[in-house]
PDB file of C-alpha atoms and ligand atoms in Angstrom:
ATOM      1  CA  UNK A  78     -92.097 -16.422  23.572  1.00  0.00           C
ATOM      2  CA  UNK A  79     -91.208 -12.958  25.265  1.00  0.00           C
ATOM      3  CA  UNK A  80     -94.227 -10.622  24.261  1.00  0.00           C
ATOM      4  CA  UNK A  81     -94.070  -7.335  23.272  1.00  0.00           C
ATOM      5  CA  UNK A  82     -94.445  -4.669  26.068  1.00  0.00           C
ATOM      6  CA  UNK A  83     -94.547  -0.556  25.203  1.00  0.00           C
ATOM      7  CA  UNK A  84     -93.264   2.004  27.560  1.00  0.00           C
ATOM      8  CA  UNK A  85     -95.628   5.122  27.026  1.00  0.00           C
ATOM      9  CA  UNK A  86     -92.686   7.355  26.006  1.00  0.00           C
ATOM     10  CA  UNK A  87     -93.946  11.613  26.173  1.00  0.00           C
ATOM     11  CA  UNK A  88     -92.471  11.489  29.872  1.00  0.00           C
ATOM     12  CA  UNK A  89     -90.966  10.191  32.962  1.00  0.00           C
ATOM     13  CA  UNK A  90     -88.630   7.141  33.803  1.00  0.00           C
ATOM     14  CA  UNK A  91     -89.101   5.364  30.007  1.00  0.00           C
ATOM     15  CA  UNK A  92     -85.293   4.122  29.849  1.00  0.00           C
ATOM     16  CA  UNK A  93     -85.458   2.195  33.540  1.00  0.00           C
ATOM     17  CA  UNK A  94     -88.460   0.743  32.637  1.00  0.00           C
ATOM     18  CA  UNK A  95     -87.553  -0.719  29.505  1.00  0.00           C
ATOM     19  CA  UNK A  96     -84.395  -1.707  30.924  1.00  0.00           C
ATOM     20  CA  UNK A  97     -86.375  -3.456  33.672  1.00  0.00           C
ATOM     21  CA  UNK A  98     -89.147  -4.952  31.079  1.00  0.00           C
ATOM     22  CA  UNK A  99     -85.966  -6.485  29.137  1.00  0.00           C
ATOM     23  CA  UNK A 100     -84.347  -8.439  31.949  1.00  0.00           C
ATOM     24  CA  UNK A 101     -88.144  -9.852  32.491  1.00  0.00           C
ATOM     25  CA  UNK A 102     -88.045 -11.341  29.020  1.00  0.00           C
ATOM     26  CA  UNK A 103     -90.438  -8.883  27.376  1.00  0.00           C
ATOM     27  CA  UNK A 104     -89.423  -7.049  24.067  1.00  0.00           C
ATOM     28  CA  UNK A 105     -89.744  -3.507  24.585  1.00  0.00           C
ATOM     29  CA  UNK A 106     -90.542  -0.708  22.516  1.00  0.00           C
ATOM     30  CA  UNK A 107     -90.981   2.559  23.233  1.00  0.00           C
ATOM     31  CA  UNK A 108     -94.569   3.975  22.180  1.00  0.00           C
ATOM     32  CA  UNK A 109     -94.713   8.109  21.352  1.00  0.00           C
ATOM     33  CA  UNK A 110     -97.473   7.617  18.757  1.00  0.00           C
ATOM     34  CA  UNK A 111    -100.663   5.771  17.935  1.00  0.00           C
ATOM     35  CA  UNK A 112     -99.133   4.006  15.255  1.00  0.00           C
ATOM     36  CA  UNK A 113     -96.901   2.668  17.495  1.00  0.00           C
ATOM     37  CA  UNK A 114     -99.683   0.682  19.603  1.00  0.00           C
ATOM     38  CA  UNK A 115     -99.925  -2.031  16.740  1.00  0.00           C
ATOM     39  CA  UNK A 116     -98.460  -4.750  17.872  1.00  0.00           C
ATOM     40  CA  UNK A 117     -98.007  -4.577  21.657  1.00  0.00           C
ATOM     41  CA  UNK A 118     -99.495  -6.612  24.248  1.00  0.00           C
ATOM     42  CA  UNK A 119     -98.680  -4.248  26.843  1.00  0.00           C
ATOM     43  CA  UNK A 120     -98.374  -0.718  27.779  1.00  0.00           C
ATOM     44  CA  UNK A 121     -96.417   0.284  30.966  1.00  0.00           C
ATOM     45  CA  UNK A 122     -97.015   4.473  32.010  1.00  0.00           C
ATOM     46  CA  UNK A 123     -93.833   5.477  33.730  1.00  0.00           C
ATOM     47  CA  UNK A 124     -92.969   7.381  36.920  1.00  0.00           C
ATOM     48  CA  UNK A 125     -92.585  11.450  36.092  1.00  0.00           C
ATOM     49  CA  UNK A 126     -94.817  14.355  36.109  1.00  0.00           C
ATOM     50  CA  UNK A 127     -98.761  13.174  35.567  1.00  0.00           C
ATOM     51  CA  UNK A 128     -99.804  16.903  35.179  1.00  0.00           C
ATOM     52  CA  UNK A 129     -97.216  17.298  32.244  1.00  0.00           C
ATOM     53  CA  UNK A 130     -97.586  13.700  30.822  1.00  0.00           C
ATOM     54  CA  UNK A 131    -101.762  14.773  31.034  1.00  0.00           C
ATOM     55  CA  UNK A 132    -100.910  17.837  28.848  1.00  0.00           C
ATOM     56  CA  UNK A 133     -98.817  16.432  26.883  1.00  0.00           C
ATOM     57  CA  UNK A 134    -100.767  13.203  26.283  1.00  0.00           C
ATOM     58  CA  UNK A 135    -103.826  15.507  25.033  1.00  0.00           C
ATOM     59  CA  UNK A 136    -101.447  17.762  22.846  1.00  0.00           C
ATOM     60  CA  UNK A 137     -99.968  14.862  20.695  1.00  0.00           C
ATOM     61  CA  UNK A 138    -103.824  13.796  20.827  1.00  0.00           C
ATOM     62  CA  UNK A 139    -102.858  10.510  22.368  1.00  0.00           C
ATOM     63  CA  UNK A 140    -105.480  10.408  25.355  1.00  0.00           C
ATOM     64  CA  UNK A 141    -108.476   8.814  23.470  1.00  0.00           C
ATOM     65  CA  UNK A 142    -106.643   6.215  22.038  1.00  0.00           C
ATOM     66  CA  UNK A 143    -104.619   5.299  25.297  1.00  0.00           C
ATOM     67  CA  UNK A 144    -108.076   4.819  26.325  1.00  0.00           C
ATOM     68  CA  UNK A 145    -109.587   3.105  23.868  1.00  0.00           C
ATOM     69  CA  UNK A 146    -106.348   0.624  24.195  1.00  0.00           C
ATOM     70  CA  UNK A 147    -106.798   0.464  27.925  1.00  0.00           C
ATOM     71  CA  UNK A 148    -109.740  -1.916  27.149  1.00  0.00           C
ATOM     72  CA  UNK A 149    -108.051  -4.073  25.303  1.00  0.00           C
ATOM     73  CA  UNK A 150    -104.494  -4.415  26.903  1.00  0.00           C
ATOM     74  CA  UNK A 151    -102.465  -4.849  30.285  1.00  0.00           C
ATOM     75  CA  UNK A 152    -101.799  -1.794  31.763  1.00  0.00           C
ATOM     76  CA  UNK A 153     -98.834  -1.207  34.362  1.00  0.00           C
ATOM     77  CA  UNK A 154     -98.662   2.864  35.765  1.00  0.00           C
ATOM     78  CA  UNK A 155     -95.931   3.251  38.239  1.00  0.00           C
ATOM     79  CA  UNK A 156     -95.996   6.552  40.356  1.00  0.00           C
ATOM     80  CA  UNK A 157     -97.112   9.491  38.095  1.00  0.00           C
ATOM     81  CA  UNK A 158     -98.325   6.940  36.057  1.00  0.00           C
ATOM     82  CA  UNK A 159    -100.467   4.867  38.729  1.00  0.00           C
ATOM     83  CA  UNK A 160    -102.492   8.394  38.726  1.00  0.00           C
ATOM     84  CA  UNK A 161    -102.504   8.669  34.966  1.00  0.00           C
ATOM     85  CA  UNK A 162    -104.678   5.437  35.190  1.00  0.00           C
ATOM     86  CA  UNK A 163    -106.758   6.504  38.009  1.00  0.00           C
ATOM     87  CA  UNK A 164    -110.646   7.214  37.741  1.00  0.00           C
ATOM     88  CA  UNK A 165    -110.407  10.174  40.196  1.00  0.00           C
ATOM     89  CA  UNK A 166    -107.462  12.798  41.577  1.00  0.00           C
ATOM     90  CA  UNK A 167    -107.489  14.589  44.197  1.00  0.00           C
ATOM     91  CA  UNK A 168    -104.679  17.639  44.225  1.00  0.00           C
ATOM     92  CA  UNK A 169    -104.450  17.149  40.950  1.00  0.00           C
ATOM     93  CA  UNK A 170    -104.650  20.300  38.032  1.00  0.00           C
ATOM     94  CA  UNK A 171    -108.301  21.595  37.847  1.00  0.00           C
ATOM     95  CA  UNK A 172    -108.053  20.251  34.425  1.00  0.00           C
ATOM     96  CA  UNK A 173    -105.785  17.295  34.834  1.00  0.00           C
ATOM     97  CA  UNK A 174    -107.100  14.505  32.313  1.00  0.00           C
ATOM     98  CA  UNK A 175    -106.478  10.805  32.845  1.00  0.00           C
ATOM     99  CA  UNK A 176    -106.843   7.853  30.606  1.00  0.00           C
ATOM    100  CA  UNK A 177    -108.734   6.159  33.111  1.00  0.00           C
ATOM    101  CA  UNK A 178    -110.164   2.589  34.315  1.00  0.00           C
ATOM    102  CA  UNK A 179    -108.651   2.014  37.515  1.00  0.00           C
ATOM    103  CA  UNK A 180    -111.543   2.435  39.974  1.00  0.00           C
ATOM    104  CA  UNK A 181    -109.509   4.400  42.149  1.00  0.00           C
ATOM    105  CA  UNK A 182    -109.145   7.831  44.084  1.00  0.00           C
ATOM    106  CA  UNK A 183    -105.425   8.710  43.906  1.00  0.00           C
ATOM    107  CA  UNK A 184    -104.014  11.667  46.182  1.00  0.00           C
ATOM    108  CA  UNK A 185    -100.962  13.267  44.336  1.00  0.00           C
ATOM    109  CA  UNK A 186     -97.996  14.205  46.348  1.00  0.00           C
ATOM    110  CA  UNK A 187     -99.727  12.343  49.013  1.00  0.00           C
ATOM    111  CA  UNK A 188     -96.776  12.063  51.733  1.00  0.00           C
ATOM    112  CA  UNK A 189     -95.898  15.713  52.455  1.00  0.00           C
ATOM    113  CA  UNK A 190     -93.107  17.819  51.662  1.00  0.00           C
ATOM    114  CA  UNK A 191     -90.986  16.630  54.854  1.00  0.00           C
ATOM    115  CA  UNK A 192     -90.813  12.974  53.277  1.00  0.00           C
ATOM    116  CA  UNK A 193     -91.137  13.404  49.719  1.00  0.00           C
ATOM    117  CA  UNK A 194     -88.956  10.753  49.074  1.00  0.00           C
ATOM    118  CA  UNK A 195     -88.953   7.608  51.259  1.00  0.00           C
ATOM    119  CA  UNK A 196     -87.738   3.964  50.904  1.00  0.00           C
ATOM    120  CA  UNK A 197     -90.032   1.051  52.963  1.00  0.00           C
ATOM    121  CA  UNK A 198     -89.540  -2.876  52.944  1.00  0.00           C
ATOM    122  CA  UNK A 199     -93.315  -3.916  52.042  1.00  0.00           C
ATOM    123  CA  UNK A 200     -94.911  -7.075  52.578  1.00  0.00           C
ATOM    124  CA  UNK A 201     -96.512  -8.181  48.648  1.00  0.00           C
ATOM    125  CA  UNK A 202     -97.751 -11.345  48.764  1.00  0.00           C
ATOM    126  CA  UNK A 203     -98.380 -11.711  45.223  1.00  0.00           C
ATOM    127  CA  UNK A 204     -95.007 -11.578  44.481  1.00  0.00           C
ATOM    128  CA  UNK A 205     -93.865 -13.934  47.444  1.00  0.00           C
ATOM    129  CA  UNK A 206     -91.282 -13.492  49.874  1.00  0.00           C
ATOM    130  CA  UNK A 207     -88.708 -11.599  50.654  1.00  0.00           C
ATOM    131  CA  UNK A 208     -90.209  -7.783  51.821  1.00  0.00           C
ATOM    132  CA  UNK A 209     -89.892  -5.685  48.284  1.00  0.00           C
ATOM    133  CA  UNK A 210     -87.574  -2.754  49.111  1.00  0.00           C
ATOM    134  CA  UNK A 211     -89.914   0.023  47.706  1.00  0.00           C
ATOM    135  CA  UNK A 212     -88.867   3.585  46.841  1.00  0.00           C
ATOM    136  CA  UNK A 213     -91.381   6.498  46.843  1.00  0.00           C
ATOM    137  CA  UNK A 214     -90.582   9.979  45.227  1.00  0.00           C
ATOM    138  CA  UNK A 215     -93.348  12.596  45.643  1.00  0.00           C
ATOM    139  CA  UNK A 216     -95.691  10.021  45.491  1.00  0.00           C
ATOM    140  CA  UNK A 217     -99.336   9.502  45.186  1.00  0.00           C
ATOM    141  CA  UNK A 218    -101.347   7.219  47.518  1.00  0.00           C
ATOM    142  CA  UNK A 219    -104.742   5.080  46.220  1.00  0.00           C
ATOM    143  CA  UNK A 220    -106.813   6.925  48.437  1.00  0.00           C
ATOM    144  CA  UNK A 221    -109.645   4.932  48.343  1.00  0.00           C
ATOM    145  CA  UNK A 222    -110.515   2.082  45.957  1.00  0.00           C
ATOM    146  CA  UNK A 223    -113.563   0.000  44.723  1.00  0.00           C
ATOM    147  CA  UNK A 224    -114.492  -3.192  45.579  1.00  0.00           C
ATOM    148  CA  UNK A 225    -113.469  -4.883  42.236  1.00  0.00           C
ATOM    149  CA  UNK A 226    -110.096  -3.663  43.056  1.00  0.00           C
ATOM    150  CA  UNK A 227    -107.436  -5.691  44.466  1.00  0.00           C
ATOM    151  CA  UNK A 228    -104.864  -4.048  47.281  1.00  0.00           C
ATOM    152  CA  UNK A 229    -101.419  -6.332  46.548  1.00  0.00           C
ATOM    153  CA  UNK A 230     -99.406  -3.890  49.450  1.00  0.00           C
ATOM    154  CA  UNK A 231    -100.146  -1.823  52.075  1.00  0.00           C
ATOM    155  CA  UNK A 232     -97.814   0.592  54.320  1.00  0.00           C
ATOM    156  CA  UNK A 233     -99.300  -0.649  57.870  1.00  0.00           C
ATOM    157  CA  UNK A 234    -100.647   1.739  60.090  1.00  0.00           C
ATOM    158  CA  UNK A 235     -97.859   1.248  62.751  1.00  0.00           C
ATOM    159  CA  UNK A 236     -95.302   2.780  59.823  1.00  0.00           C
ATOM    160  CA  UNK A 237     -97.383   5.300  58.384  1.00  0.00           C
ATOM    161  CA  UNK A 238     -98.267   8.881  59.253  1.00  0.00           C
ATOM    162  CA  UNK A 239    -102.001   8.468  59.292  1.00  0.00           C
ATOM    163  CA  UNK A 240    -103.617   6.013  62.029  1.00  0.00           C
ATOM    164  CA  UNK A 241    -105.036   3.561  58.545  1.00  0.00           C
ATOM    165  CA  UNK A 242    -102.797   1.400  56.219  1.00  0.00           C
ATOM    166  CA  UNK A 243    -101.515   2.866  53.081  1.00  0.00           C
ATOM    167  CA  UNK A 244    -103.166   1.262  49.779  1.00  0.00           C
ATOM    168  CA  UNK A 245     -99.593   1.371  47.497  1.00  0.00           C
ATOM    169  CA  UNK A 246     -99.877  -0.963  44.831  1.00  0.00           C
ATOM    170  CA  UNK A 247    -102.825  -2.456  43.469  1.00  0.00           C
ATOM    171  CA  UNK A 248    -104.838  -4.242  40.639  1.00  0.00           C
ATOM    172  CA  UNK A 249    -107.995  -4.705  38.652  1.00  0.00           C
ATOM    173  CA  UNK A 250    -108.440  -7.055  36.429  1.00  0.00           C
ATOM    174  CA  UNK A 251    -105.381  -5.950  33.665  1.00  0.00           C
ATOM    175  CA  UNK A 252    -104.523  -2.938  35.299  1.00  0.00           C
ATOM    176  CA  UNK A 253    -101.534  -3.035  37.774  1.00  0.00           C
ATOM    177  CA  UNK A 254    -100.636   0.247  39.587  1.00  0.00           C
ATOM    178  CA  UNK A 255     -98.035   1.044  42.269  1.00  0.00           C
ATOM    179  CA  UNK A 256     -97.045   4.327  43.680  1.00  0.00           C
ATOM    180  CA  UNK A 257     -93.520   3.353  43.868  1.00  0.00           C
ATOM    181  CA  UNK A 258     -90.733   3.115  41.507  1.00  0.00           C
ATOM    182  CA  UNK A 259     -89.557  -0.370  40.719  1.00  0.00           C
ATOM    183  CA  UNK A 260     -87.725   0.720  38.048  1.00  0.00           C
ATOM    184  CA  UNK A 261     -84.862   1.966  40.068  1.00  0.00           C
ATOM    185  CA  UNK A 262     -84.602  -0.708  41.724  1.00  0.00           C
ATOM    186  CA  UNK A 263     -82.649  -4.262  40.877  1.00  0.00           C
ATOM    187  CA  UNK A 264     -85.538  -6.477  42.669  1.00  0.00           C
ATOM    188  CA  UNK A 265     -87.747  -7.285  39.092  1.00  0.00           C
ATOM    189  CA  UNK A 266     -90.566  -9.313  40.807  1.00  0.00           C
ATOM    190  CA  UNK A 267     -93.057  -6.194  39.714  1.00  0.00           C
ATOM    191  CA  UNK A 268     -91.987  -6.454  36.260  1.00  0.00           C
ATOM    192  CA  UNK A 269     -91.848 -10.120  36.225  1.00  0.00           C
ATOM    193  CA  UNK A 270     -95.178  -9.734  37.540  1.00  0.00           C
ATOM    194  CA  UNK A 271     -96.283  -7.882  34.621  1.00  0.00           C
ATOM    195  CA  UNK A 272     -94.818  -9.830  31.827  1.00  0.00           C
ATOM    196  CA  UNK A 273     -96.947 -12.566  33.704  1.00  0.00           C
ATOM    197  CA  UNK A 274    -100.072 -10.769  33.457  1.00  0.00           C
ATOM    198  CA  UNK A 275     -99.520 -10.140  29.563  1.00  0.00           C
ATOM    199  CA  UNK A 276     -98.624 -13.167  29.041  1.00  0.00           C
ATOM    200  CA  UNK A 277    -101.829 -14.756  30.498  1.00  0.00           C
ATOM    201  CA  UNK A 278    -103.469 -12.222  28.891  1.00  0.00           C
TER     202      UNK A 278
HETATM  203  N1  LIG B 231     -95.829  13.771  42.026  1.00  0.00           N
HETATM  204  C1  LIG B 231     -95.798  13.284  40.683  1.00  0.00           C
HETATM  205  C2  LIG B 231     -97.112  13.523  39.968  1.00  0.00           C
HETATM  206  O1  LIG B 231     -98.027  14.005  40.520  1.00  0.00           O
HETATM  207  C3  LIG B 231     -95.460  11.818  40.612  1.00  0.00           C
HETATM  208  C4  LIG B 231     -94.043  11.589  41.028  1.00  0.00           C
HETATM  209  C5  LIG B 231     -93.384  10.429  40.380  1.00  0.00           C
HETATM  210  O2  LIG B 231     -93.847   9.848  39.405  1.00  0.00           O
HETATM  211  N2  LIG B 231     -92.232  10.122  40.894  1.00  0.00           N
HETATM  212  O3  LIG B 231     -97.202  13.165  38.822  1.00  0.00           O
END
């Protein structure tokens, strides 16, 4: 039975998600409004702009209840939308607002102007071999993470900028997060991952 999976749709990369969510068996719709959360058994939070999807998210009063349905759903924020599910930001807007849950401390814009955009083969073992070709654009980086939190990939200190690995992707419980963008990519092991987790929900 493919389950029903929402793409939060205010902002970002909705249409390459969904795409992405289709070809791993889930039925997608796109969710704009509370009404909309009936039925789903998942909620993905594109890749885009978290300061403007923050803003907008508390304009269309949508924050509270994207909370109050983060306790009761999977949860999969790619990117802007990793941070949109963090507990803490750093650079974010003074009065950036999250949803929340992921015990997390995510850095936005984390990898410097020079290499905004960057593409890295990364070792995820919970999606098995091969490497996952990752992309990054502008992206944030879990700067430090609680113990209930698992880290599924890493950039290794040998390939990144600082002298300490680089926590990229990571999960609690039913929250998965990853600071890059499989969405624009044809590899759909994250998504497949996903539909999993809902699934076993
Ligand atoms: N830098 C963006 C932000 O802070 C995230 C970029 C992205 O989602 N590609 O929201």
């Amino acid at each position: 039975m493919s389950p029903v999976i929402g793409v939060l749709a205010i902002q970002g990369d909705v249409r390459e998600h969904a795409h992405c969510l289709e070809q791993s068996g889930a039925q997608v719709r796109l969710v704009k409004t509370v009404e909309q959360f009936q039925g789903i058994s998942g909620l993905v939070i594109p890749g885009g702009e978290s300061t403007t999807m923050s803003i907008l998210a508390v304009k269309n009063n949508l924050l509270e209840p994207l909370r109050e349905l983060r306790t009761k759903i999977p949860m999969y924020g790619s990117c802007a939308g990793l941070i949109m599910l963090a507990d803490h930001i750093t650079d974010g807007r003074s009065d950036q607002e999250t949803i929340g849950g992921l015990h997390i401390t995510a850095r936005r814009n984390a990898f410097g102007r020079q290499v905004d955009s960057f593409e890295i083969d990364l070792a995820i073992p919970a999606i098995g071999a091969p490497d996952y070709h990752a992309i990054f654009i502008r992206a944030p980086l879990v700067e430090s993470a609680a113990d209930d939190v698992e880290v599924l990939a890493a950039i290794p200190a040998a390939n990144s900028l600082t002298n300490s690995d680089q926590i990229v992707a990571v999960r609690q419980d039913n929250i998965l997060a990853t600071s890059f963008h499989p969405e624009i990519t044809s590899d759909l092991r994250i998504h497949d991952y996903f539909v999993e987790m809902v699934r076993s929900a």
